[in-house]
Amino acid sequence: MIAIIGAGKMGEALLAGMLAKGHAPGDVLVTEPRAEHARELRTRYGVEVVPGQDAAKRADTLLLALKPQDMLALLDEIGPHVGADRLVISVAAGLTTAVMESHLPAGVPVVRAMPNTPALMGQGMTAVAGGAHAGSAHLDRAEQLLGTVGEVIRVGEQHMDTVTAISGSGPAYFYFIAETMIEAGVAMGMPRATAQKLVGQTITGAAAMLAESGEHPVVLREAVTSPGGTTAAALRELERHGVRTAFTDAIEAARDRSQALSGS
């Protein structure tokens, strides 16, 4: 039995992904305190919505999808009902496995996961790291469940703050680039809808080439850049304005903020 505790956007995306990949509604419990949303979940997915303590008692895998500020209170609430034969998977940003383990009985395996928002479209990128009591079988289980909404990669927990900076926050960087490109098109007289279509598909296609070709991004960039051409002129301006350095600094700032939030 799987329990999804917290059915916000990420929790519901995981629920939908699991059911789409063959998990039966009867094998999934959901915790959702908002009565109206709980009714919607029952109607839409056919799952049982129960209180957190009931979910902890009945499920062997607990997938915690709450906001970080709510997580420790939840762990204290469900901790007495969670034994070492269970698996706790957290998708809350900024909480280390050591902190979570300190709020659970001794020996409970904990897996920390960092998904990103494209999981809502089934195109997420999630990194997982095991705590002190999590073995390969626990990580396999986490990969199986989180893989229903995209790709999963294992990392050492010491890299999770970097994961947060690159992948967790990463979609926002692309949206920022897209916004800038669209606004440039509008400033040049192009209808906004046309600019958005051009930019959206360009980013989608470029991402597909990067993911599927196996080529280094430098190779792909050079393939677009003819000597003395329009792309070369654009890239020269980006370099002149220090965009590469700005991106590096931004990612380092995100990593530092993640470390501050997690106390690492």
GROMACS .gro file of C-alpha atoms in nm:
model
  264
    1MET     CA    1   0.000   0.000   0.000
    2ILE     CA    2   0.123   0.348  -0.093
    3ALA     CA    3   0.021   0.664   0.090
    4ILE     CA    4   0.059   1.008  -0.065
    5ILE     CA    5   0.050   1.256   0.220
    6GLY     CA    6  -0.021   1.596   0.072
    7ALA     CA    7  -0.220   1.624  -0.250
    8GLY     CA    8  -0.114   1.964  -0.377
    9LYS     CA    9   0.013   2.003  -0.732
   10MET     CA   10   0.312   1.772  -0.691
   11GLY     CA   11   0.128   1.516  -0.481
   12GLU     CA   12  -0.160   1.499  -0.727
   13ALA     CA   13   0.082   1.475  -1.020
   14LEU     CA   14   0.244   1.175  -0.853
   15LEU     CA   15  -0.096   1.021  -0.787
   16ALA     CA   16  -0.203   1.064  -1.150
   17GLY     CA   17   0.130   0.928  -1.273
   18MET     CA   18   0.112   0.618  -1.056
   19LEU     CA   19  -0.241   0.537  -1.164
   20ALA     CA   20  -0.155   0.596  -1.530
   21LYS     CA   21   0.137   0.351  -1.499
   22GLY     CA   22  -0.080   0.072  -1.363
   23HIS     CA   23  -0.114   0.118  -0.988
   24ALA     CA   24  -0.467   0.033  -0.880
   25PRO     CA   25  -0.666   0.304  -0.698
   26GLY     CA   26  -0.728   0.055  -0.418
   27ASP     CA   27  -0.353   0.035  -0.355
   28VAL     CA   28  -0.312   0.409  -0.296
   29LEU     CA   29  -0.418   0.615   0.003
   30VAL     CA   30  -0.422   0.994  -0.007
   31THR     CA   31  -0.418   1.249   0.273
   32GLU     CA   32  -0.580   1.584   0.196
   33PRO     CA   33  -0.718   1.815   0.468
   34ARG     CA   34  -0.921   2.035   0.233
   35ALA     CA   35  -1.266   1.877   0.222
   36GLU     CA   36  -1.359   1.998  -0.126
   37HIS     CA   37  -1.031   1.883  -0.278
   38ALA     CA   38  -1.062   1.550  -0.096
   39ARG     CA   39  -1.401   1.496  -0.264
   40GLU     CA   40  -1.250   1.583  -0.601
   41LEU     CA   41  -0.972   1.329  -0.550
   42ARG     CA   42  -1.218   1.055  -0.461
   43THR     CA   43  -1.432   1.132  -0.764
   44ARG     CA   44  -1.153   1.183  -1.016
   45TYR     CA   45  -0.920   0.899  -0.916
   46GLY     CA   46  -1.130   0.659  -0.710
   47VAL     CA   47  -0.882   0.661  -0.422
   48GLU     CA   48  -0.948   0.655  -0.049
   49VAL     CA   49  -0.871   0.981   0.132
   50VAL     CA   50  -0.776   0.930   0.496
   51PRO     CA   51  -0.610   1.122   0.785
   52GLY     CA   52  -0.232   1.118   0.807
   53GLN     CA   53  -0.211   0.883   1.103
   54ASP     CA   54  -0.437   0.630   0.931
   55ALA     CA   55  -0.223   0.646   0.618
   56ALA     CA   56   0.092   0.589   0.825
   57LYS     CA   57  -0.061   0.286   0.995
   58ARG     CA   58  -0.178   0.119   0.673
   59ALA     CA   59   0.084   0.198   0.409
   60ASP     CA   60   0.426   0.042   0.370
   61THR     CA   61   0.549   0.329   0.152
   62LEU     CA   62   0.482   0.688   0.258
   63LEU     CA   63   0.536   0.957  -0.004
   64LEU     CA   64   0.543   1.294   0.170
   65ALA     CA   65   0.454   1.584  -0.058
   66LEU     CA   66   0.404   1.868   0.188
   67LYS     CA   67   0.568   2.208   0.203
   68PRO     CA   68   0.899   2.205   0.393
   69GLN     CA   69   0.761   2.419   0.676
   70ASP     CA   70   0.488   2.161   0.741
   71MET     CA   71   0.706   1.852   0.722
   72LEU     CA   72   0.851   1.825   1.073
   73ALA     CA   73   0.510   1.857   1.238
   74LEU     CA   74   0.383   1.582   1.009
   75LEU     CA   75   0.677   1.354   1.092
   76ASP     CA   76   0.612   1.404   1.463
   77GLU     CA   77   0.245   1.317   1.405
   78ILE     CA   78   0.297   1.001   1.202
   79GLY     CA   79   0.628   0.890   1.358
   80PRO     CA   80   0.474   0.666   1.627
   81HIS     CA   81   0.302   0.465   1.352
   82VAL     CA   82   0.606   0.421   1.124
   83GLY     CA   83   0.838   0.125   1.175
   84ALA     CA   84   1.169   0.023   1.025
   85ASP     CA   85   0.984  -0.201   0.778
   86ARG     CA   86   0.836   0.106   0.606
   87LEU     CA   87   0.982   0.347   0.351
   88VAL     CA   88   0.950   0.724   0.377
   89ILE     CA   89   1.007   0.927   0.060
   90SER     CA   90   1.009   1.306   0.091
   91VAL     CA   91   0.981   1.549  -0.200
   92ALA     CA   92   1.007   1.854   0.029
   93ALA     CA   93   1.292   2.086  -0.062
   94GLY     CA   94   1.562   2.170   0.189
   95LEU     CA   95   1.514   1.892   0.445
   96THR     CA   96   1.803   1.650   0.485
   97THR     CA   97   1.751   1.282   0.554
   98ALA     CA   98   1.928   1.327   0.889
   99VAL     CA   99   1.674   1.587   1.000
  100MET     CA  100   1.383   1.369   0.891
  101GLU     CA  101   1.533   1.061   1.057
  102SER     CA  102   1.562   1.253   1.383
  103HIS     CA  103   1.182   1.291   1.386
  104LEU     CA  104   1.114   0.923   1.315
  105PRO     CA  105   1.176   0.602   1.512
  106ALA     CA  106   1.523   0.451   1.485
  107GLY     CA  107   1.597   0.257   1.170
  108VAL     CA  108   1.326   0.398   0.943
  109PRO     CA  109   1.460   0.421   0.586
  110VAL     CA  110   1.425   0.768   0.435
  111VAL     CA  111   1.477   0.872   0.073
  112ARG     CA  112   1.508   1.239  -0.013
  113ALA     CA  113   1.386   1.338  -0.358
  114MET     CA  114   1.405   1.662  -0.556
  115PRO     CA  115   1.157   1.671  -0.845
  116ASN     CA  116   1.079   1.971  -1.062
  117THR     CA  117   0.757   2.117  -1.195
  118PRO     CA  118   0.762   1.949  -1.540
  119ALA     CA  119   0.656   1.642  -1.340
  120LEU     CA  120   0.310   1.796  -1.368
  121MET     CA  121   0.333   1.715  -1.741
  122GLY     CA  122   0.494   1.374  -1.692
  123GLN     CA  123   0.828   1.523  -1.802
  124GLY     CA  124   0.993   1.576  -1.464
  125MET     CA  125   1.354   1.528  -1.360
  126THR     CA  126   1.392   1.390  -1.010
  127ALA     CA  127   1.709   1.318  -0.814
  128VAL     CA  128   1.699   1.078  -0.519
  129ALA     CA  129   1.938   1.023  -0.230
  130GLY     CA  130   1.914   0.765   0.045
  131GLY     CA  131   1.951   0.829   0.415
  132ALA     CA  132   2.144   0.627   0.671
  133HIS     CA  133   1.900   0.334   0.670
  134ALA     CA  134   1.800   0.332   0.301
  135GLY     CA  135   1.946   0.053   0.091
  136SER     CA  136   1.939  -0.019  -0.280
  137ALA     CA  137   1.595  -0.182  -0.258
  138HIS     CA  138   1.453   0.134  -0.104
  139LEU     CA  139   1.608   0.349  -0.376
  140ASP     CA  140   1.472   0.109  -0.638
  141ARG     CA  141   1.125   0.155  -0.492
  142ALA     CA  142   1.161   0.534  -0.490
  143GLU     CA  143   1.278   0.532  -0.851
  144GLN     CA  144   0.983   0.316  -0.952
  145LEU     CA  145   0.728   0.551  -0.798
  146LEU     CA  146   0.890   0.881  -0.896
  147GLY     CA  147   0.961   0.748  -1.244
  148THR     CA  148   0.589   0.763  -1.315
  149VAL     CA  149   0.623   1.140  -1.368
  150GLY     CA  150   0.953   1.155  -1.559
  151GLU     CA  151   1.318   1.059  -1.531
  152VAL     CA  152   1.498   0.969  -1.207
  153ILE     CA  153   1.868   0.978  -1.121
  154ARG     CA  154   2.051   0.874  -0.803
  155VAL     CA  155   2.296   1.114  -0.642
  156GLY     CA  156   2.486   1.138  -0.317
  157GLU     CA  157   2.301   1.356  -0.070
  158GLN     CA  158   2.594   1.599  -0.067
  159HIS     CA  159   2.488   1.692  -0.421
  160MET     CA  160   2.121   1.760  -0.346
  161ASP     CA  161   2.167   2.134  -0.300
  162THR     CA  162   2.332   2.148  -0.642
  163VAL     CA  163   2.048   1.940  -0.784
  164THR     CA  164   1.805   2.193  -0.640
  165ALA     CA  165   1.996   2.478  -0.806
  166ILE     CA  166   2.029   2.312  -1.147
  167SER     CA  167   1.717   2.099  -1.186
  168GLY     CA  168   1.473   2.199  -0.914
  169SER     CA  169   1.497   2.570  -0.996
  170GLY     CA  170   1.605   2.509  -1.355
  171PRO     CA  171   1.265   2.539  -1.524
  172ALA     CA  172   1.240   2.899  -1.401
  173TYR     CA  173   1.564   2.985  -1.581
  174PHE     CA  174   1.420   2.862  -1.910
  175TYR     CA  175   1.096   3.050  -1.850
  176PHE     CA  176   1.303   3.364  -1.789
  177ILE     CA  177   1.485   3.311  -2.119
  178ALA     CA  178   1.155   3.242  -2.296
  179GLU     CA  179   1.000   3.556  -2.150
  180THR     CA  180   1.295   3.765  -2.266
  181MET     CA  181   1.285   3.621  -2.619
  182ILE     CA  182   0.909   3.673  -2.648
  183GLU     CA  183   0.933   4.032  -2.529
  184ALA     CA  184   1.213   4.097  -2.778
  185GLY     CA  185   0.992   3.970  -3.058
  186VAL     CA  186   0.704   4.191  -2.944
  187ALA     CA  187   0.936   4.492  -2.926
  188MET     CA  188   1.029   4.423  -3.289
  189GLY     CA  189   0.663   4.435  -3.392
  190MET     CA  190   0.569   4.066  -3.385
  191PRO     CA  191   0.229   3.962  -3.241
  192ARG     CA  192   0.274   3.816  -2.892
  193ALA     CA  193   0.099   3.488  -2.977
  194THR     CA  194   0.330   3.435  -3.273
  195ALA     CA  195   0.640   3.511  -3.067
  196GLN     CA  196   0.528   3.274  -2.792
  197LYS     CA  197   0.464   2.994  -3.042
  198LEU     CA  198   0.805   3.042  -3.202
  199VAL     CA  199   0.987   3.052  -2.869
  200GLY     CA  200   0.795   2.764  -2.710
  201GLN     CA  201   0.857   2.523  -2.996
  202THR     CA  202   1.217   2.636  -3.035
  203ILE     CA  203   1.289   2.557  -2.670
  204THR     CA  204   1.101   2.226  -2.693
  205GLY     CA  205   1.293   2.122  -3.003
  206ALA     CA  206   1.630   2.230  -2.866
  207ALA     CA  207   1.564   2.040  -2.543
  208ALA     CA  208   1.473   1.728  -2.740
  209MET     CA  209   1.795   1.752  -2.943
  210LEU     CA  210   2.002   1.792  -2.627
  211ALA     CA  211   1.831   1.500  -2.454
  212GLU     CA  212   1.821   1.258  -2.746
  213SER     CA  213   2.131   1.332  -2.954
  214GLY     CA  214   2.386   1.262  -2.682
  215GLU     CA  215   2.591   1.554  -2.812
  216HIS     CA  216   2.755   1.810  -2.586
  217PRO     CA  217   2.568   2.142  -2.597
  218VAL     CA  218   2.879   2.310  -2.740
  219VAL     CA  219   2.855   2.082  -3.046
  220LEU     CA  220   2.486   2.160  -3.091
  221ARG     CA  221   2.546   2.533  -3.049
  222GLU     CA  222   2.829   2.535  -3.302
  223ALA     CA  223   2.607   2.352  -3.553
  224VAL     CA  224   2.370   2.651  -3.547
  225THR     CA  225   2.644   2.915  -3.556
  226SER     CA  226   2.768   3.002  -3.905
  227PRO     CA  227   3.079   3.222  -3.922
  228GLY     CA  228   2.975   3.584  -3.953
  229GLY     CA  229   2.607   3.494  -3.932
  230THR     CA  230   2.311   3.606  -3.723
  231THR     CA  231   2.362   3.351  -3.445
  232ALA     CA  232   2.729   3.447  -3.410
  233ALA     CA  233   2.626   3.811  -3.376
  234ALA     CA  234   2.373   3.724  -3.105
  235LEU     CA  235   2.615   3.505  -2.910
  236ARG     CA  236   2.880   3.776  -2.925
  237GLU     CA  237   2.638   4.014  -2.750
  238LEU     CA  238   2.552   3.755  -2.484
  239GLU     CA  239   2.921   3.706  -2.409
  240ARG     CA  240   2.982   4.082  -2.407
  241HIS     CA  241   2.713   4.125  -2.142
  242GLY     CA  242   2.849   3.842  -1.927
  243VAL     CA  243   2.544   3.617  -1.953
  244ARG     CA  244   2.747   3.300  -1.899
  245THR     CA  245   2.893   3.438  -1.575
  246ALA     CA  246   2.552   3.563  -1.463
  247PHE     CA  247   2.403   3.215  -1.504
  248THR     CA  248   2.688   3.056  -1.310
  249ASP     CA  249   2.646   3.310  -1.031
  250ALA     CA  250   2.270   3.255  -1.027
  251ILE     CA  251   2.305   2.877  -0.994
  252GLU     CA  252   2.561   2.918  -0.716
  253ALA     CA  253   2.323   3.157  -0.536
  254ALA     CA  254   2.043   2.900  -0.561
  255ARG     CA  255   2.274   2.630  -0.423
  256ASP     CA  256   2.379   2.855  -0.135
  257ARG     CA  257   2.017   2.934  -0.052
  258SER     CA  258   1.930   2.564  -0.056
  259GLN     CA  259   2.218   2.495   0.183
  260ALA     CA  260   2.097   2.770   0.414
  261LEU     CA  261   1.743   2.632   0.416
  262SER     CA  262   1.861   2.278   0.489
  263GLY     CA  263   2.126   2.381   0.740
  264SER     CA  264   2.390   2.191   0.544
   0.00000   0.00000   0.00000
